[in-house]
Coordinates of C-alpha atoms and ligand atoms in Angstrom, one line a residue:
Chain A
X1263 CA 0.0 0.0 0.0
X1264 CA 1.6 3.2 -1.4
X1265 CA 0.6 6.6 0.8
X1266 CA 1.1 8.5 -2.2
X1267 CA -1.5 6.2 -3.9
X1268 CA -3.9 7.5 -1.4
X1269 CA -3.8 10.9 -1.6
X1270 CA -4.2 10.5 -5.8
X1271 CA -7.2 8.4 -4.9
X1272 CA -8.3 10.6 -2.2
X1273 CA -7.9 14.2 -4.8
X1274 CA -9.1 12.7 -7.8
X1275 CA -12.5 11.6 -6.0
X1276 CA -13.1 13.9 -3.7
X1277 CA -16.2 14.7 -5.1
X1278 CA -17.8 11.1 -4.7
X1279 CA -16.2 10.5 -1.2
X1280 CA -18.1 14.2 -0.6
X1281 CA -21.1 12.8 -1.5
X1282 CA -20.8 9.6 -0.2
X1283 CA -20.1 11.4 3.1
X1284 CA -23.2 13.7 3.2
X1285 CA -25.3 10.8 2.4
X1286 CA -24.2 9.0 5.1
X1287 CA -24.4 12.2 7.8
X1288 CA -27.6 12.6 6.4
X1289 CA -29.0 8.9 6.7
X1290 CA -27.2 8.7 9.8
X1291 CA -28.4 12.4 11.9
X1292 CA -31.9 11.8 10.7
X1293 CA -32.0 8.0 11.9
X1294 CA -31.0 9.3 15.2
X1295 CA -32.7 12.2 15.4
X1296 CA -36.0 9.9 14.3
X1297 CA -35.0 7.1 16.1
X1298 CA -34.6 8.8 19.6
X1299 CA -38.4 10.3 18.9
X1300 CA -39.7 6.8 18.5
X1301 CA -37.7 5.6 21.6
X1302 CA -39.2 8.5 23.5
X1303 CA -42.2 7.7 22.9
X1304 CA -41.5 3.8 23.0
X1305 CA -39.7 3.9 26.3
X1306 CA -41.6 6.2 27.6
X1307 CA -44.9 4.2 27.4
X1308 CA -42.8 1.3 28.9
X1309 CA -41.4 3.0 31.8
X1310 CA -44.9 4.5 32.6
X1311 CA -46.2 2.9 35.7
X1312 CA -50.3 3.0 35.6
X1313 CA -51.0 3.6 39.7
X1314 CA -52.6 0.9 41.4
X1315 CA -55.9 2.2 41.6
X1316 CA -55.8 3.1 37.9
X1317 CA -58.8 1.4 35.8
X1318 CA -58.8 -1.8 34.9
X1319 CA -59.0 -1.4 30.9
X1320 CA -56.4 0.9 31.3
X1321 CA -54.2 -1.8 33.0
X1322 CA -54.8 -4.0 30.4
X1323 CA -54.2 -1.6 27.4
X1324 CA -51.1 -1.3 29.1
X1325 CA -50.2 -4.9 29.2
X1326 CA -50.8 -5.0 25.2
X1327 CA -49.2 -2.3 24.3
X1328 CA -46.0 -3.4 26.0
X1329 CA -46.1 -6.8 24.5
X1330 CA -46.3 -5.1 20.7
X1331 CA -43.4 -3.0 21.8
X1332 CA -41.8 -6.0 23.1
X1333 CA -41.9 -7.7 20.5
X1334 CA -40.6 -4.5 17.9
X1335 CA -37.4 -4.3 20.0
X1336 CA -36.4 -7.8 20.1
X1337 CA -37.1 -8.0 16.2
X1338 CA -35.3 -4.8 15.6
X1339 CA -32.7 -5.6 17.8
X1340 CA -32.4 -9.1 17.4
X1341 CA -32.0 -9.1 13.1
X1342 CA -29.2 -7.4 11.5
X1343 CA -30.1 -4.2 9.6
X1344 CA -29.0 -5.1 6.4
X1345 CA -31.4 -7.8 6.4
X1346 CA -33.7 -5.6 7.5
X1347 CA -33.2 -3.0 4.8
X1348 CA -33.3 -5.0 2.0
X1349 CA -36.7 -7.3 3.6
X1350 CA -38.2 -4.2 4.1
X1351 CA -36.9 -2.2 1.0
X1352 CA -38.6 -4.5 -1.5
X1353 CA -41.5 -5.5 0.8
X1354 CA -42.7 -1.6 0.3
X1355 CA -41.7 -1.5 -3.4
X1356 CA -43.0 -4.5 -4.5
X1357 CA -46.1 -4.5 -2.7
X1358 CA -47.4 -1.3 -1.0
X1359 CA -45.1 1.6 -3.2
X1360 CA -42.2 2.4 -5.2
X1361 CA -40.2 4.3 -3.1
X1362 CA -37.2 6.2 -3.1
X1363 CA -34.1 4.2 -1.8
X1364 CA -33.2 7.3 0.1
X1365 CA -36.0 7.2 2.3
X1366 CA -36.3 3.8 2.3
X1367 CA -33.0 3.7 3.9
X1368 CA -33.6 6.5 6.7
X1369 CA -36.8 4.4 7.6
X1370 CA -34.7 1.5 8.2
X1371 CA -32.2 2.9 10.2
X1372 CA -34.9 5.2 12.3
X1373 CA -36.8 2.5 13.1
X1374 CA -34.0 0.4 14.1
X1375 CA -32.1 3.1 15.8
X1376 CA -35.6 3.0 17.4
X1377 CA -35.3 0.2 19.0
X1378 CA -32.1 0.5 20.9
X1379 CA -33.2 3.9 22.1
X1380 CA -36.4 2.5 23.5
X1381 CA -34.4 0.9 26.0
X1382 CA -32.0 3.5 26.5
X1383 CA -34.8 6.3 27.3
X1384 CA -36.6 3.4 29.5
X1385 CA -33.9 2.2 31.4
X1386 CA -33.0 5.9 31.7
X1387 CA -36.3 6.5 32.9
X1388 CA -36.4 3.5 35.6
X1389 CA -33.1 4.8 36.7
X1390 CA -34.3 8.3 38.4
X1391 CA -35.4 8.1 41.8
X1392 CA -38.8 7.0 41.9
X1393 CA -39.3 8.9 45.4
X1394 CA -39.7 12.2 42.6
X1395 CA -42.5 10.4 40.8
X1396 CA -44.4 10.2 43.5
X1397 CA -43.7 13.2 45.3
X1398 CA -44.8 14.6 42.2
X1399 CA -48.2 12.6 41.9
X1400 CA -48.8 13.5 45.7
X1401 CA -48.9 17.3 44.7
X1402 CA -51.7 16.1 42.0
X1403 CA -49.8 16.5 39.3
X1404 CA -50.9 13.4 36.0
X1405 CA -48.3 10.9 35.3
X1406 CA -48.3 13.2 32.1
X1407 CA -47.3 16.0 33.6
X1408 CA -44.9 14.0 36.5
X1409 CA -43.2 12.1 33.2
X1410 CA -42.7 15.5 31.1
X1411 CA -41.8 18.0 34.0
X1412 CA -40.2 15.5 36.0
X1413 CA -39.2 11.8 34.7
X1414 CA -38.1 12.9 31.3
X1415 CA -35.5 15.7 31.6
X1416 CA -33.6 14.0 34.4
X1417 CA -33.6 10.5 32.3
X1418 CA -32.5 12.5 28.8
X1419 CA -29.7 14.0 30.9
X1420 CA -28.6 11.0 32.5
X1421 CA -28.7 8.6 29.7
X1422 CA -27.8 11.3 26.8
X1423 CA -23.9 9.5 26.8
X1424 CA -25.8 6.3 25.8
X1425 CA -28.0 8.2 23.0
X1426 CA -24.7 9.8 21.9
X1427 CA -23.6 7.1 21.2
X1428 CA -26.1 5.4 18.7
X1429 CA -24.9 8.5 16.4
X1430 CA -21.3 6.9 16.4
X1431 CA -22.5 3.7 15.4
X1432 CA -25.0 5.0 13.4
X1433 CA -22.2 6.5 11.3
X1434 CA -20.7 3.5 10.7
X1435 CA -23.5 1.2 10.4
X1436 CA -25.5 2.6 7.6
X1437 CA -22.4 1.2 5.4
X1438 CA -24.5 -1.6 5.9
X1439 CA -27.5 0.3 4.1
X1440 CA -25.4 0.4 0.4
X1441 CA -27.1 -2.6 0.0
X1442 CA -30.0 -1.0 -1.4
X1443 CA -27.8 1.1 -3.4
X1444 CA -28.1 4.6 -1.3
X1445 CA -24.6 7.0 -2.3
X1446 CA -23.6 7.0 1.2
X1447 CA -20.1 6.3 2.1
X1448 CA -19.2 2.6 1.7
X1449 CA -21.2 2.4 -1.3
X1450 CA -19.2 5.4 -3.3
X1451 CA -16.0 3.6 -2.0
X1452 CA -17.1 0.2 -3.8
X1453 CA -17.2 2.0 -7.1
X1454 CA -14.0 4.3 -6.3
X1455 CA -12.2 1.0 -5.8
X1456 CA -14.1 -0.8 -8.7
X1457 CA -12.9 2.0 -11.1
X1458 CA -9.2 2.4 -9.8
X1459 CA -8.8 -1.5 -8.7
X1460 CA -6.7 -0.2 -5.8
X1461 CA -8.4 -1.9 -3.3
X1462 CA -6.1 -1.4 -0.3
X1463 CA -5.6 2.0 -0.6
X1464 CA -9.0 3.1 -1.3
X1465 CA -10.4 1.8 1.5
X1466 CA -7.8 3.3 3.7
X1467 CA -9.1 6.6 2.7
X1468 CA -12.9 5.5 3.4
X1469 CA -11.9 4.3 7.3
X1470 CA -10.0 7.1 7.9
X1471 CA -13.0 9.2 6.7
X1472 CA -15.4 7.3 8.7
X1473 CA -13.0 7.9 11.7
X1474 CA -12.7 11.8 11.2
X1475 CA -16.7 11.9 11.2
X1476 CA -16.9 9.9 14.4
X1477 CA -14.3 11.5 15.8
X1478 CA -15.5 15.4 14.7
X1479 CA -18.8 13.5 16.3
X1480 CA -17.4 12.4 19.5
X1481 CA -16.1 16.0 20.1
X1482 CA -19.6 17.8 19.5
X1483 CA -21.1 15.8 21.7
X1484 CA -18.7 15.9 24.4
X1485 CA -19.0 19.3 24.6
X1486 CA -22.8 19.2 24.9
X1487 CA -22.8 16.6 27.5
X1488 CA -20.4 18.9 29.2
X1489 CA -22.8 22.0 28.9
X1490 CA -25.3 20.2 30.0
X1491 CA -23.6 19.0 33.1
X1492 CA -22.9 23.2 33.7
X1493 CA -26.1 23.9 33.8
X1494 CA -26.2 22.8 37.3
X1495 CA -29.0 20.4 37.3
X1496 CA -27.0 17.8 37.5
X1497 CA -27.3 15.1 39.7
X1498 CA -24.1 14.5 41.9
X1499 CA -24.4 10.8 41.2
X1500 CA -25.0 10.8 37.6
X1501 CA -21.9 8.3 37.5
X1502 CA -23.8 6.1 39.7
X1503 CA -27.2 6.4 37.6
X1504 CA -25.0 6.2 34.7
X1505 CA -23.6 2.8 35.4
X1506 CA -27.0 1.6 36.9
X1507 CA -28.1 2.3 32.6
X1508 CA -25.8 0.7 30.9
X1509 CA -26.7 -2.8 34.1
X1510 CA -30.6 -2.3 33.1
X1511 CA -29.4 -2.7 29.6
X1512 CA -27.1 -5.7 30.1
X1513 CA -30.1 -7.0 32.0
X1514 CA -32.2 -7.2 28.7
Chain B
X1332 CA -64.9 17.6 63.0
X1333 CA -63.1 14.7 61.7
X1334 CA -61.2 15.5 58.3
X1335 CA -59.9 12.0 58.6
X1336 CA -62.1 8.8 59.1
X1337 CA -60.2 5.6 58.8
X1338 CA -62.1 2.8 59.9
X1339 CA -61.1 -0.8 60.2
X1340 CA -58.6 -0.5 56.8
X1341 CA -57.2 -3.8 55.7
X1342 CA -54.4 -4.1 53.4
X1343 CA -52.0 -6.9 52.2
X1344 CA -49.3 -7.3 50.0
X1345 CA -49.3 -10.6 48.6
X1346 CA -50.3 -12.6 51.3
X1347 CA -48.8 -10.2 53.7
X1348 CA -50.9 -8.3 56.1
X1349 CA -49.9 -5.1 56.5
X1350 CA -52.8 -3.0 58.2
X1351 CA -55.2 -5.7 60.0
X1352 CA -58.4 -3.6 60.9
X1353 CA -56.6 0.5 61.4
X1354 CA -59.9 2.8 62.9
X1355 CA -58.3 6.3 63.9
X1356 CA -59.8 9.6 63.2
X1357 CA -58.1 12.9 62.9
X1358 CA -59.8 16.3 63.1
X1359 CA -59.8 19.6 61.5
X1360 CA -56.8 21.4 63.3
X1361 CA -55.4 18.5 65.3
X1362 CA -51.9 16.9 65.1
X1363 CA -51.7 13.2 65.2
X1364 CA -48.4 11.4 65.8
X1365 CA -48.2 8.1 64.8
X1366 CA -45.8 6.2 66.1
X1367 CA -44.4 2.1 66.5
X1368 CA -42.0 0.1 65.3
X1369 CA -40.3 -0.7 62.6
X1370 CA -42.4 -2.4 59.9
X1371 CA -45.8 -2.0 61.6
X1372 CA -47.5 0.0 58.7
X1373 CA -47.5 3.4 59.4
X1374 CA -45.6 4.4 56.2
X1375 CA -48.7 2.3 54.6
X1376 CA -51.3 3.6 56.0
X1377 CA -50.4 7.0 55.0
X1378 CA -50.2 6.0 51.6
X1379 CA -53.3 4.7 51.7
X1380 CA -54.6 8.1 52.6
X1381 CA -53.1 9.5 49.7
X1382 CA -53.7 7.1 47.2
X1383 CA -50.5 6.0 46.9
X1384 CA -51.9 2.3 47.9
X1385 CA -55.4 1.0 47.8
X1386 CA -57.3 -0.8 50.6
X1387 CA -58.5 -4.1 50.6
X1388 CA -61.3 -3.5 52.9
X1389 CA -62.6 -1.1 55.4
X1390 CA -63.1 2.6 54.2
X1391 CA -61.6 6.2 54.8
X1392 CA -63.4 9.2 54.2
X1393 CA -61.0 12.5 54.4
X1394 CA -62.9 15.7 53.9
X1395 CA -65.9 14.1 54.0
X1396 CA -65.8 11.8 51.2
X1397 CA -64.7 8.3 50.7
X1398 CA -61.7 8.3 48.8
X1399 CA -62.7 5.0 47.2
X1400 CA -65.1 6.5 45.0
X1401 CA -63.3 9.8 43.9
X1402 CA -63.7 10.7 40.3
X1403 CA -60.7 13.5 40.4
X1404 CA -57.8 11.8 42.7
X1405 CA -55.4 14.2 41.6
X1406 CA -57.3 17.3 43.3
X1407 CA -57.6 15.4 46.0
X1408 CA -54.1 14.9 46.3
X1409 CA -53.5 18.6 45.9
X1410 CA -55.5 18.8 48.9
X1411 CA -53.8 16.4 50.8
X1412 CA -49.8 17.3 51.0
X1413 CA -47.2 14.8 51.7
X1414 CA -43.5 15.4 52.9
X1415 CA -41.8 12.5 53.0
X1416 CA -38.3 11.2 54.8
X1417 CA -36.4 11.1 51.6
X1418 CA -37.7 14.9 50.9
X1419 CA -38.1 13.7 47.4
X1420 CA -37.2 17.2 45.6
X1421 CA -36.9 17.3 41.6
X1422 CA -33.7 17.6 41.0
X1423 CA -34.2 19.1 37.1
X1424 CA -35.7 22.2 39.6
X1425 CA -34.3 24.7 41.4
X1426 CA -35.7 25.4 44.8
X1427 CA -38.3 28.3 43.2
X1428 CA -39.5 25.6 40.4
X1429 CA -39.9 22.8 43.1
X1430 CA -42.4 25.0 44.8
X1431 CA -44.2 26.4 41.9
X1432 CA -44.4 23.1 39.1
X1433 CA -47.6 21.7 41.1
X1434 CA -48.9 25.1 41.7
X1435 CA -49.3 25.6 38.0
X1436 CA -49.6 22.6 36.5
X1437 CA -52.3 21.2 39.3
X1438 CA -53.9 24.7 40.2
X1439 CA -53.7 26.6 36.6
X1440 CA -52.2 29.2 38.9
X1441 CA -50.6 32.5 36.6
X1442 CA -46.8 32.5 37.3
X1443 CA -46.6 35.0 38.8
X1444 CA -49.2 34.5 41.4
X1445 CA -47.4 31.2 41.9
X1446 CA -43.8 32.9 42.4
X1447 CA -45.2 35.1 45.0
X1448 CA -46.9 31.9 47.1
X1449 CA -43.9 30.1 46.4
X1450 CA -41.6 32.8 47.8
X1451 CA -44.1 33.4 50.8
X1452 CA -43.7 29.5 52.0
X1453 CA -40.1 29.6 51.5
X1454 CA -39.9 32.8 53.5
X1455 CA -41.8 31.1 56.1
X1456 CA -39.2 28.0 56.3
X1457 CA -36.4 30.0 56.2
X1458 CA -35.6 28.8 52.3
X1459 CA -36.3 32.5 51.0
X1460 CA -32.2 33.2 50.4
X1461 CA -31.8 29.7 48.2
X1462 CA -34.6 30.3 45.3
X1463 CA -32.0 29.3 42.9
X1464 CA -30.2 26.5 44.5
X1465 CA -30.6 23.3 42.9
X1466 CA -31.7 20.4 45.5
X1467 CA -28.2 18.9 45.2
X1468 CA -26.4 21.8 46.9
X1469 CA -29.0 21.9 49.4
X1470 CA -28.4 19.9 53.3
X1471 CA -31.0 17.4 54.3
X1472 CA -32.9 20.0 56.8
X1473 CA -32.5 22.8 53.9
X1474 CA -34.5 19.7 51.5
X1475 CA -36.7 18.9 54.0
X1476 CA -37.9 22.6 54.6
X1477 CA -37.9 23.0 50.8
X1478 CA -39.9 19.6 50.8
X1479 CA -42.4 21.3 53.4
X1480 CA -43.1 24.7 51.5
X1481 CA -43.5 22.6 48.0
X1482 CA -46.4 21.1 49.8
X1483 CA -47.6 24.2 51.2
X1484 CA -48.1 26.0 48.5
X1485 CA -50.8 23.4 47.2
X1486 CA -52.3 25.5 50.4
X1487 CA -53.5 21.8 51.0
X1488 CA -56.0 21.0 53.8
X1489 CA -54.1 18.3 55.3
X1490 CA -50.8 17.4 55.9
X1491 CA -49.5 14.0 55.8
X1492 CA -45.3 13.6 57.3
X1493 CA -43.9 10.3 56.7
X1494 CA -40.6 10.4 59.3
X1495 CA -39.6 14.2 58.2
X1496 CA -36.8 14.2 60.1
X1497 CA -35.6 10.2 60.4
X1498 CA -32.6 10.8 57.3
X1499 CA -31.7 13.7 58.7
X1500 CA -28.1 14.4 60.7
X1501 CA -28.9 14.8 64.1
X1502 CA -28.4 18.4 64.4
X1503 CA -30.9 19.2 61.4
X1504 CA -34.1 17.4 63.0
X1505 CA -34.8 21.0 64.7
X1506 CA -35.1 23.1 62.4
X1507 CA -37.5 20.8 60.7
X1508 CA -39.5 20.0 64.0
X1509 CA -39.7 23.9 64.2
X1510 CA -41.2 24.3 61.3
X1511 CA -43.8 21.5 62.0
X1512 CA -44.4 23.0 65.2
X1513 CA -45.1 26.5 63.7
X1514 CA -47.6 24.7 61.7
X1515 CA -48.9 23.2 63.7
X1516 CA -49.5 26.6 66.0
X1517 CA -51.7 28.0 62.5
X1518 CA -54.0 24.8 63.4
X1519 CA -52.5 22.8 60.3
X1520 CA -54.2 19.7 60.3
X1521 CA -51.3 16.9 60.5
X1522 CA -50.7 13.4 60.7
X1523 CA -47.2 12.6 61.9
X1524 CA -45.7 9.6 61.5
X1525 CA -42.7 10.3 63.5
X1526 CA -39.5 8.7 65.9
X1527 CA -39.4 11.5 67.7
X1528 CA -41.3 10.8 70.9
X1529 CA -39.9 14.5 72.6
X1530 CA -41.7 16.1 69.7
X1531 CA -44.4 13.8 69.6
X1532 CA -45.0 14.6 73.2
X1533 CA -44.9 18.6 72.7
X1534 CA -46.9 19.4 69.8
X1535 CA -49.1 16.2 69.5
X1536 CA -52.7 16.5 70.4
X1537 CA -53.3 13.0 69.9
X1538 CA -50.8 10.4 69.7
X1539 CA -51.8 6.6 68.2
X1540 CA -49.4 3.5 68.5
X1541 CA -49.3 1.0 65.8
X1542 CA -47.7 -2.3 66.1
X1543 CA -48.0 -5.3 63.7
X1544 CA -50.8 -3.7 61.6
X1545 CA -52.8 -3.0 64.5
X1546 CA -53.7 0.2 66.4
X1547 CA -53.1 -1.6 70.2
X1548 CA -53.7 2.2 71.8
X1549 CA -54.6 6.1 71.3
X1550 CA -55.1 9.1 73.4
X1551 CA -53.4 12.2 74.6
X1552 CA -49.7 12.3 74.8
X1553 CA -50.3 12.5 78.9
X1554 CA -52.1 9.5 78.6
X1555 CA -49.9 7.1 76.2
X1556 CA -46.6 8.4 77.4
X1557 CA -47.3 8.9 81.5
X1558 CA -49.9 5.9 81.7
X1559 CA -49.7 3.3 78.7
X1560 CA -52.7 0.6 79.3
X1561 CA -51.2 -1.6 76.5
X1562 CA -48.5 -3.6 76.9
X1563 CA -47.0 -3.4 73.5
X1564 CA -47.2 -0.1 74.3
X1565 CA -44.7 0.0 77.1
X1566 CA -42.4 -2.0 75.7
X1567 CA -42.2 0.1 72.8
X1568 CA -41.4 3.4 75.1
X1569 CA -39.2 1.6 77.2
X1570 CA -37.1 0.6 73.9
X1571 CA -37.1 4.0 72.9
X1572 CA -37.7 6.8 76.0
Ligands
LIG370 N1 -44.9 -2.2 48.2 C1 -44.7 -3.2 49.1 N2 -44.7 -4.5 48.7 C2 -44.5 -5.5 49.6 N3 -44.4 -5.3 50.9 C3 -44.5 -4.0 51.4 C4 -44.6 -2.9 50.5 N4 -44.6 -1.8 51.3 C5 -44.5 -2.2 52.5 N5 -44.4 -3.5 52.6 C6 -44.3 -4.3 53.9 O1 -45.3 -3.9 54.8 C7 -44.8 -3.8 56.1 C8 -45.1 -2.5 56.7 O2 -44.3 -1.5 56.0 P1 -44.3 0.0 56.4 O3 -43.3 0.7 55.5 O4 -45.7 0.5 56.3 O5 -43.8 0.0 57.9 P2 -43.5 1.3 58.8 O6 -44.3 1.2 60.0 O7 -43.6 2.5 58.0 O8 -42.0 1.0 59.1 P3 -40.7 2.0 59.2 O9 -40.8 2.6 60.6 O10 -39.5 1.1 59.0 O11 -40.8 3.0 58.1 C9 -43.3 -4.2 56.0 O12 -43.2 -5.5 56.4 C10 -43.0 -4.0 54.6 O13 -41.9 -4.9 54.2
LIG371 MG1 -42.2 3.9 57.2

């Protein structure tokens, strides 16, 4: 592998790597950015804990709801996502509509994304104090209002490391998602090295792309975390509520 | 007047029997201590007056009504403040926004109208210099008072105290006892659930001793602590006189 081999590659197609790199921050900041919506909503229906006295259809529209949530994650979760994109990419287009790959792809990777967030937002959720909750109920506040004023900010804050995170792999898993032929990243780098048969060196360049943009990544949201954690509203054992995450998580 | 009918309350938690038959009443302007030992239900039973739990037999009405059958539970729970041993602040609020979330969410009270009460109950506990502390700069006594203006700015009828002061450093239970005291002086209706038998003997007007999910005695602080009939009773204040 020649260095100077590189560069040529890296000059003469700048353009598609370009393009192969704002398909893949695109696909890749809108999965998350989707994908923590539907784990908000996901996890937060999970984590919500009807009161004892609640109704009894409402106890048992709870019970069936979880199970189809249940069951979403562990699919989602339990199937790679390049067999998901292509099952569910011609699914659509052969049955329902013909799509554009593009958004085909963003679904795939929103609704997976989905998935792990689900658990991240509920096991951030389960993981503030519950003594809050019903301090908060005692004052007559809903378990609306308790899990918006309340439940929700202090469980964003505390697991926000662990949604963070599914940006960084969500970087570099939606490679996986050139197999229904979006331009992002891994896809351009195929035909780069197609074209110039230098296999080696072209995909040198792509990792060291991929590791600039999770590295750029990793800095940004550092620096939020780090603002947020100013604000004051911290907890002084976030490290604690922190690890006790990423142990409801290993639980699963 | 009794604001607080609890007669012969049953409740179990699988299998377990917690509260085996609990009548006390409280009324309008009186505080009740509760005390007894560890694990006899106390904690329970005020739960059960604020919905936190429900009964498996028996009734209680509070303000009249049985609570069984109430359509809005959350304004009764405005009504009916809580301060519990763990203070249980929000820690995403600073002290101000502790004391005003309820007020507007629950009440629909204007913010402003909701600063004011919330500043006049911190005043009052001797928070009014720490509106913009957060809860985790705060000492237990400074969370517990904090705790006790949140709750009183509900301006709630009653007011149940599960052990105010019991996590609190020993030289922080004062200044919480004083503030129950001074609340007690504005004829707040309280029940107590407190180890503090000094206090219990001061300011209680009616003290009732639970042991093993059953009320075994209740009367004036003269007569449980000077002249116990039970002898659960006595064994229990010799443990802890
Ligand atoms: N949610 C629950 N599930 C199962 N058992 C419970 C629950 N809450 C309380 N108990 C049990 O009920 C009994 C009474 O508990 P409770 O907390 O009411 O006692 P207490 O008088 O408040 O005691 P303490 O002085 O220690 O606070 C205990 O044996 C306890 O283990
Ligand atoms: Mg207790």
């Amino acid at each position: 592998m020649s260095l100077g081999k590189c560069l040529e590659i890296l000059s003469k197609y700048k353009l598609s790597f370009l393009l192969g790199v704002r398909t893949t921050l695109i696909v890749a900041v809108l999965g998350t950015l989707i994908g923590l919506l539907i784990g908000l909503v996901v996890g937060g229906i999970r984590a919500i804990r009807l009161d004892k006295t609640a109704a009894p259809y409402k106890k048992v529209l709870k019970k069936a709801v979880d199970i189809i949530f249940r069951i979403y994650i562990e699919i989602f979760r339990g199937t790679p996502m390049m067999v998901q994109a292509v099952f569910i990419y011609y699914l659509v287009y052969t049955n329902i509509v013909r799509w554009d790959k593009m958004v085909a792809a963003i679904f795939v990777i929103s609704i997976n994304t989905g998935a792990y967030m689900a658990e991240i937002v509920r096991s951030g959720i389960q993981a503030v104090d519950p003594g809050q909750n019903e301090a908060a109920r005692s004052l007559g506040m809903s378990s609306m209002q308790t899990m918006f004023d309340v439940v929700l900010p202090q469980a964003i804050k505390n697991a926000f490391p662990a949604i963070g995170n599914e940006l960084i792999v969500n970087i570099k898993d939606s490679s996986v998602l050139m197999i229904i032929s979006i331009t992002e990243l891994m896809f351009q780098s195929n035909s780069i090295a197609g074209t110039t048969y230098r296999f080696t060196e072209t995909y040198f360049v792509t990792a060291l792309i991929y590791l600039c943009l999770t590295s750029i990544s990793s800095i940004i949201l550092n620096a939020i975390e780090k603002k947020m954690n100013n604000t004051k509203t911290s907890l002084p054992q976030s490290d604690t509520d922190f690890k006790s995450i990423s142990m409801a998580k290993e639980e699963l | 007047m009794a604001v607080i009918e609890v007669k012969d309350v049953r409740k179990g938690f699988d299998g377990l029997h917690v509260l085996k038959g609990i009548s006390f009443e409280v009324n309008k302007g009186e505080a009740v201590c509760l005390i007894g030992p560890s694990g006899s239900g106390k904690s329970t039973m005020l739960r059960c007056i604020n919905l936190l739990e429900d009964i498996d037999g028996g009734s209680i009405r509070v303000l009249g009504e049985d609570i069984a059958q109430l359509k809005d539970i959350n304004t009764y729970r405005s009504k009916v403040g809580m301060v519990f041993q763990q203070f249980n602040l929000f820690n995403n609020m600073n002290v101000l926004d502790n004391c005003m979330i309820a007020q507007k969410r629950v009440l629909k009270t204007d913010p402003e109208t909701a600063r004011q009460k919330a500043l006049l109950h911190l005043k009052n506990v001797g928070m009014a210099d720490f509106v913009n502390a957060y809860p985790s700069t705060l000492s237990g006594g400074q969370k517990q008072r904090v705790a006790i203006a949140r709750a009183l700015c509900m301006e709630p009828e009653i007011l149940l105290f599960d052990e105010p002061t019991s996590a609190l450093d020993p030289e922080m239970v004062d200044e919480v006892l004083n503030v129950i005291s001074d609340l007690n002086k504005q004829n707040m209706t309280m029940l107590i659930v407190t180890h503090e038998m000094g206090f219990a003997k001061d300011v209680a007007d009616k003290i009732i001793f639970m042991d093993s999910g059953v009320v075994c005695e209740q009367g004036s602080p003269a007569q449980i602590f000077d002249d116990p009939q039970n002898e659960r009773t006595r064994q229990f204040l010799k443990r802890v006189l």
